[in-house]
Coordinates of C-alpha atoms and ligand atoms in Angstrom, one line a residue:
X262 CA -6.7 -20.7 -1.9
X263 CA -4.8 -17.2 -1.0
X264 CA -6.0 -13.7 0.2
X265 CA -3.9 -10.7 0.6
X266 CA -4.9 -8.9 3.4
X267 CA -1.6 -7.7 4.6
X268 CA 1.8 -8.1 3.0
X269 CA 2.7 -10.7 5.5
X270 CA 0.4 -12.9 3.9
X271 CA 2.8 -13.8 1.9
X272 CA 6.2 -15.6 2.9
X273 CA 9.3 -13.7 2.0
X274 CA 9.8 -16.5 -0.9
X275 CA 6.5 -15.8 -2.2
X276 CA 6.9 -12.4 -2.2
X277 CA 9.8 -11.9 -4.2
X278 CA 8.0 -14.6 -6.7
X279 CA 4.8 -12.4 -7.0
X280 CA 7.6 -9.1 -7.7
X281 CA 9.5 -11.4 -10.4
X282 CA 6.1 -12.3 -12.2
X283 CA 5.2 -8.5 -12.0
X284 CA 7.8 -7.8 -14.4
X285 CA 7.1 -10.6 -16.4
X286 CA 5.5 -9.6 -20.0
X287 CA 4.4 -13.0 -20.9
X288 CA 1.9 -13.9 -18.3
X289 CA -0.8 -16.4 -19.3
X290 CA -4.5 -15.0 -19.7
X291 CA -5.4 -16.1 -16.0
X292 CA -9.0 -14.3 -16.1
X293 CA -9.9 -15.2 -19.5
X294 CA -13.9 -14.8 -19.7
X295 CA -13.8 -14.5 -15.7
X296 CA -14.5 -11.7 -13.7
X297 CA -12.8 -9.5 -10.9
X298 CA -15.4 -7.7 -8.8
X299 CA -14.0 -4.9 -6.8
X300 CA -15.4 -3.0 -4.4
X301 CA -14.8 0.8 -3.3
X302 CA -16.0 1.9 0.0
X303 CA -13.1 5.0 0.0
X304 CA -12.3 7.1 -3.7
X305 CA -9.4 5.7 -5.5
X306 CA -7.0 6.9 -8.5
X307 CA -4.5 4.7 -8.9
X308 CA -6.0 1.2 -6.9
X309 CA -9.1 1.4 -9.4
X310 CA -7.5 1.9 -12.5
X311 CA -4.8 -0.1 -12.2
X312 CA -6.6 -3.0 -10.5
X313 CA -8.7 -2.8 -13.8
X314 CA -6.2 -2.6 -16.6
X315 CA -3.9 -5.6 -14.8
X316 CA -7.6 -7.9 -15.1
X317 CA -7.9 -6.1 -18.8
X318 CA -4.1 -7.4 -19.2
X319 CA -5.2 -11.4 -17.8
X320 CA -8.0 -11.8 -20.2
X321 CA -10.7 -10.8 -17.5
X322 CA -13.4 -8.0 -17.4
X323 CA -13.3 -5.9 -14.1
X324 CA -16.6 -4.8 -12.5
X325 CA -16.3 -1.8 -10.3
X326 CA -18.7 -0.8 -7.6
X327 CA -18.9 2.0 -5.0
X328 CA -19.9 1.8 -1.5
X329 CA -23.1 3.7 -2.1
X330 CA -24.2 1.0 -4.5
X331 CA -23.1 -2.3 -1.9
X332 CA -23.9 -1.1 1.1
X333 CA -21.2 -3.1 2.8
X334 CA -23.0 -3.9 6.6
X335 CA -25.5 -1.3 5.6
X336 CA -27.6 -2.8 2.6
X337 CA -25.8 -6.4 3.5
X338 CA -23.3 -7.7 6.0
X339 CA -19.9 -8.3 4.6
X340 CA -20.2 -12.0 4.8
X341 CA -23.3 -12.2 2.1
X342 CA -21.5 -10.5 -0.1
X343 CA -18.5 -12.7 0.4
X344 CA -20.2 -15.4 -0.9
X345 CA -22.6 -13.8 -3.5
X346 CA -19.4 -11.9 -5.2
X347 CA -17.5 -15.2 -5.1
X348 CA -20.1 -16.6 -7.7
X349 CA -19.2 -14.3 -10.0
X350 CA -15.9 -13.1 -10.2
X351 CA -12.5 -15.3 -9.7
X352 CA -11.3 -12.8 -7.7
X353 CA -12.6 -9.8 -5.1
X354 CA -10.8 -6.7 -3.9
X355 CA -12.1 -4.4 -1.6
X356 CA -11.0 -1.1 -0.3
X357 CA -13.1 -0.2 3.4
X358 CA -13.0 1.5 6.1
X359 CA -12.6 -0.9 9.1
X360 CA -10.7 -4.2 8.0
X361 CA -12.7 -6.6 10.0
X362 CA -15.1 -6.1 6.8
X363 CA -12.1 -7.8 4.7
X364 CA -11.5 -10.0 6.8
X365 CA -15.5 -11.5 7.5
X366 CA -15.6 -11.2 3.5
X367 CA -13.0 -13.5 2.8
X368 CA -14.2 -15.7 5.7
X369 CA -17.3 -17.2 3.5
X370 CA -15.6 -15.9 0.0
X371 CA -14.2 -19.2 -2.3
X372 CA -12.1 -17.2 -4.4
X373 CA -9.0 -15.4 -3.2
X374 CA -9.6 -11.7 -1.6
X375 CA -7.0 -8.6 -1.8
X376 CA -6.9 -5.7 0.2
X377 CA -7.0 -2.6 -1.8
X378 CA -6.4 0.0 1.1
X379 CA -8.2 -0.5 5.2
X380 CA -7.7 1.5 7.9
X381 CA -5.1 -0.9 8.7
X382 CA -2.9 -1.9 5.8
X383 CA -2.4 -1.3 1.7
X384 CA -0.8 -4.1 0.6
X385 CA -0.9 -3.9 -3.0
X386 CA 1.1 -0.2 -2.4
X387 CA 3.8 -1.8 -0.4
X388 CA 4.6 -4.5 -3.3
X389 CA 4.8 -1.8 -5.8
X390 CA 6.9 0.4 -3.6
X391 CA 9.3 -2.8 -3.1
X392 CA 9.6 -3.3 -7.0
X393 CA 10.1 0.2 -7.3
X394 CA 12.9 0.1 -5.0
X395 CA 14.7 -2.9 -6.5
X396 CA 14.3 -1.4 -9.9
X397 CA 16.5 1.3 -8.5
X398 CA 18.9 -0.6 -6.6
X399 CA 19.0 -4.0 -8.0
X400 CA 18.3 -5.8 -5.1
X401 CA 17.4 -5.5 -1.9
X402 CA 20.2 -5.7 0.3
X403 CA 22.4 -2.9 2.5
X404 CA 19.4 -0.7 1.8
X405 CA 17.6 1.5 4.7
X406 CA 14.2 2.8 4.5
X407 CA 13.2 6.3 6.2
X408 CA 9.3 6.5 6.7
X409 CA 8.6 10.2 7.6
X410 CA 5.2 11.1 9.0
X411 CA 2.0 9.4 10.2
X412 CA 2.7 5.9 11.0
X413 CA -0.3 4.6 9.0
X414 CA -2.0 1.9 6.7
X415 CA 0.5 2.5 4.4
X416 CA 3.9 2.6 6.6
X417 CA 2.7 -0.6 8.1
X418 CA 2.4 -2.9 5.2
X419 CA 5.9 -1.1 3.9
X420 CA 7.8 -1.8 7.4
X421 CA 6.3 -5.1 7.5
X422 CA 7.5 -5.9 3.4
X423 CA 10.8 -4.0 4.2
X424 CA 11.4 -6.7 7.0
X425 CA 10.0 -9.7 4.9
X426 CA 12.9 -8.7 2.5
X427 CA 16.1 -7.6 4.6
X428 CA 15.6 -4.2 4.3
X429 CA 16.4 -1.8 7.5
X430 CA 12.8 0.3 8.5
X431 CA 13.2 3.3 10.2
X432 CA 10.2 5.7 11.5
X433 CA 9.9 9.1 12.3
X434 CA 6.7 10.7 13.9
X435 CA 5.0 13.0 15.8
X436 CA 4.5 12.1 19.3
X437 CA 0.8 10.4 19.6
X438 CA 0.9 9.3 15.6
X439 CA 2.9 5.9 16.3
X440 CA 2.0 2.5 15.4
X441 CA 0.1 1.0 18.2
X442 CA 1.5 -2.2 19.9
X443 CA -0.3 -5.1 18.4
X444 CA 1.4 -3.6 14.8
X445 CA 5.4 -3.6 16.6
X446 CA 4.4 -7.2 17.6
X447 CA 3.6 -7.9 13.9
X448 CA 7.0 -6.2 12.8
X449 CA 8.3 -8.9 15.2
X450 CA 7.3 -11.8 14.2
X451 CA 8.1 -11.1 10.4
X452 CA 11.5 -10.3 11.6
X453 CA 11.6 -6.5 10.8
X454 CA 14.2 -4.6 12.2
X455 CA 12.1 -1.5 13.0
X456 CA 13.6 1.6 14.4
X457 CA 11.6 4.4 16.1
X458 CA 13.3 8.0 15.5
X459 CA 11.9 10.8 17.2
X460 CA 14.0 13.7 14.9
X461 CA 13.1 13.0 11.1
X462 CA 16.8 14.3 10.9
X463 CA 18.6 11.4 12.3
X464 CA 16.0 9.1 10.6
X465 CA 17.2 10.0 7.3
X466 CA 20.6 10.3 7.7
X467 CA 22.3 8.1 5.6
X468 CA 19.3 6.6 4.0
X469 CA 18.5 5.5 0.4
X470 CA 14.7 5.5 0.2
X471 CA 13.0 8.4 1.8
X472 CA 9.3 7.3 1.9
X473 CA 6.0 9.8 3.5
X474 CA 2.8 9.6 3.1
X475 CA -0.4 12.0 3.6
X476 CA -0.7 13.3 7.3
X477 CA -4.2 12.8 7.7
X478 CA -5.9 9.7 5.7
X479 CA -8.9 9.2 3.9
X480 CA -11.8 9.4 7.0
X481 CA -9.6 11.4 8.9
X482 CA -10.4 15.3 7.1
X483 CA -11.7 16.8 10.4
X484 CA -8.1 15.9 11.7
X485 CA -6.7 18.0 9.0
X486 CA -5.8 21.2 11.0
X487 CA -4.8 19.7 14.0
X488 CA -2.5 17.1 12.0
X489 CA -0.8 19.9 9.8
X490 CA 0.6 21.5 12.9
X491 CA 1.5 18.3 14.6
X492 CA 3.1 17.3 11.9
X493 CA 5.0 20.6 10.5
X494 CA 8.6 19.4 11.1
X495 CA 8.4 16.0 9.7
X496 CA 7.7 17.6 6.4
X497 CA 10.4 16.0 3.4
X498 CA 12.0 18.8 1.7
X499 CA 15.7 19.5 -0.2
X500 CA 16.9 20.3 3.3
X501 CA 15.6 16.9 5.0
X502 CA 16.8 14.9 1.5
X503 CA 20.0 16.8 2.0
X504 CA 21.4 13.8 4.6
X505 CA 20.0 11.0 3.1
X506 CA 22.6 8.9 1.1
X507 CA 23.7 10.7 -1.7
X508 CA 22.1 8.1 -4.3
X509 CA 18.2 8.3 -2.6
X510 CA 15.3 8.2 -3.9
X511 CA 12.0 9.6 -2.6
X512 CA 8.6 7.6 -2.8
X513 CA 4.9 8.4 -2.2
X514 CA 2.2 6.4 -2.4
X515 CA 0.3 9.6 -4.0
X516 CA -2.3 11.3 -3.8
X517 CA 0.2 14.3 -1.7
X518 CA -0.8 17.0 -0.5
X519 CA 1.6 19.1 -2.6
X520 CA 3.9 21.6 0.6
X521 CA 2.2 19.5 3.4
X522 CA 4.2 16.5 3.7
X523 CA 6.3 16.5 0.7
X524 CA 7.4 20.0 -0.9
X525 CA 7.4 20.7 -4.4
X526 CA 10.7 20.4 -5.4
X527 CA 11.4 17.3 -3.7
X528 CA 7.9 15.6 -5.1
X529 CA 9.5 17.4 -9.0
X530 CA 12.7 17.0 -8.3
X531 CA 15.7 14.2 -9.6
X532 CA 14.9 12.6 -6.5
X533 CA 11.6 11.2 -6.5
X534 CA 10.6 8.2 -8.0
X535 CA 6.3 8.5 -7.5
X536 CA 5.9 8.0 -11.0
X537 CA 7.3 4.7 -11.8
X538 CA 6.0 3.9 -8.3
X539 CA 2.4 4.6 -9.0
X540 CA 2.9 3.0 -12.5
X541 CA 4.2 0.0 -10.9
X542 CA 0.8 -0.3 -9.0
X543 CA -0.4 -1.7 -12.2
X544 CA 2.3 -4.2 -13.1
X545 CA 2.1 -5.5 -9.2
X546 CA -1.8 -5.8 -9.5
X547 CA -1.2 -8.1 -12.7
X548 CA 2.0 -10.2 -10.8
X549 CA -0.1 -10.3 -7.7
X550 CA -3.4 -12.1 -9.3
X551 CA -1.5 -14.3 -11.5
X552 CA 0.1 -15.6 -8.8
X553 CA -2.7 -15.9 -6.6
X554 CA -4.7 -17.7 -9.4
X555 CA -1.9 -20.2 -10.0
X556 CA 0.0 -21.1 -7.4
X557 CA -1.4 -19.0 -4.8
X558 CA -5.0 -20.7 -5.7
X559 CA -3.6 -23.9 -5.9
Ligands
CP888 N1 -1.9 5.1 -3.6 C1 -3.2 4.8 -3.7 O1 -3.7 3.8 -3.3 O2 -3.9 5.7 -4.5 P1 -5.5 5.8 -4.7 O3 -6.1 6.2 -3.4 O4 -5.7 6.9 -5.7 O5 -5.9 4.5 -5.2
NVA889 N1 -2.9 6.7 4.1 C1 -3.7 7.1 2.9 C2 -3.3 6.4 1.7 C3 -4.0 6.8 0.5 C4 -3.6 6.0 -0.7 C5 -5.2 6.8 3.3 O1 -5.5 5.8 3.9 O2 -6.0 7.7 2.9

């Protein structure tokens, strides 16, 4: 039996097949009369709803519940409800704070366990971001990634699924916002090639995905004024799009902060791609748990 924790989870092999099967309309009703419990400590958009129309889409019924209800470590430690969970539903998801709770829920959970968003990592983003990226390039190959802004949850698991499919990562950041050094060690070992890019300018240059993401995350509000200036120049705007390649696109994991980190007329503009992106957050969610219920469970 699988989890998904982080993207490096999976092997580069097994990524690629969970991608192909995400695109795949003929998927056999996996969660047919089964259950998928998942379980919000953080809001979500996107991760709910699509989580629950890709178990509508395997034969399955979704049951939703927020933090307030669970009381993950509160009402009862993570581990209990690993295993009470596991006796209902063939699979768990969980979005949390602090990833250790993921991590001690799949340790007593017996079905598999997907990360939908921890302080540390958003896996099930960075597999829709890499569809949506191959569905504009066809293929993965002489293509260069530019992550502008905080290096976060979600630039992690895209660097580390850039590197686990060939694609060049670049990062630009504010001083202080980097990723820490047990996260360039993981980049590593997955054999990422990682750049670090102190001026956004030169980080983009050239590039044919231009990726950012919020500059303060969910937890992190009281950071909000302090952040917004730190981060003024690394915002993506027609100017900073201006020396990517000539054929980029722009992604965001959404929800932006509209003239924060992304302006208007790049998130509106021919550029962008956050639609089909965010859309693709469903399609992935289906490819994802069919695999892991096959021959990810197997
Ligand atoms: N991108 C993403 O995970 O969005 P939500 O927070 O709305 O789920
Ligand atoms: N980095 C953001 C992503 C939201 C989808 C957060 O953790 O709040």
């Amino acid at each position: 039996m699988r989890n998904l924790l982080e993207i490096d989870d999976l092997s580069s092999l097994e990524l690629l097949e969970v991608l192909d099967r995400s695109e795949q309309s003929d998927l056999s009703a996996v969660l047919a009369g089964q259950g998928a419990m998942l379980l919000f400590e953080k809001p979500s958009s996107r991760t709910r709803t699509s989580m629950e129309m890709a178990v509508v889409q395997l034969g399955g019924h979704p049951v939703t519940l927020r933090s307030e209800e669970i009381g993950i470590d509160t009402r009862e430690s993570a581990e209990d409800l690993g295993r009470l969970f596991s006796g209902y539903g063939s699979i768990i998801g969980a979005r949390v704070f602090e990833h250790h709770k993921l991590q001690r829920l799949a340790a007593t959970s017996t079905v598999p366990v997907i990360n939908l968003l921890s302080d540390e990592a958003h896996p099930v983003q960075a597999l829709a971001d890499l569809l949506t990226i191959r569905q504009a390039f066809g293929g993965f190959d002489d293509l260069t990634v530019a992550y502008v802004g905080d290096a976060n949850n979600v630039a992690k698991s895209l660097g580390l699924a850039c590197g686990l499919v060939g694609i060049e990562f670049r990062v630009s950041h504010p001083q202080g916002y980097g990723f820490d050094t047990a996260t360039i060690d993981q980049f590593k070992q997955v054999g990422a090639s990682l750049s670090l890019i102190d001026d956004p300018y030169q980080a983009v240059a050239g590039a044919q995905v231009v990726y950012t993401d919020a500059w303060y995350s969910m937890g992190q509000e009281d950071e909000q004024q302090i952040r917004t200036q730190a981060f003024a120049a690394w915002q993506v705007n027609a100017q900073l799009m201006s020396v990517a390649a000539t054929n980029a696109i722009f992604l965001h994991c959404l929800p932006a902060h509209r003239n924060d980190e992304v302006s208007d007329e790049v998130l509106d503009g021919a550029q962008s791609r956050v639609w089909p992106q965010a859309w693709n957050r469903m399609h992935t969610a289906r490819g994802l748990m069919h695999w892991l219920l096959t021959e990810g469970g197997a």
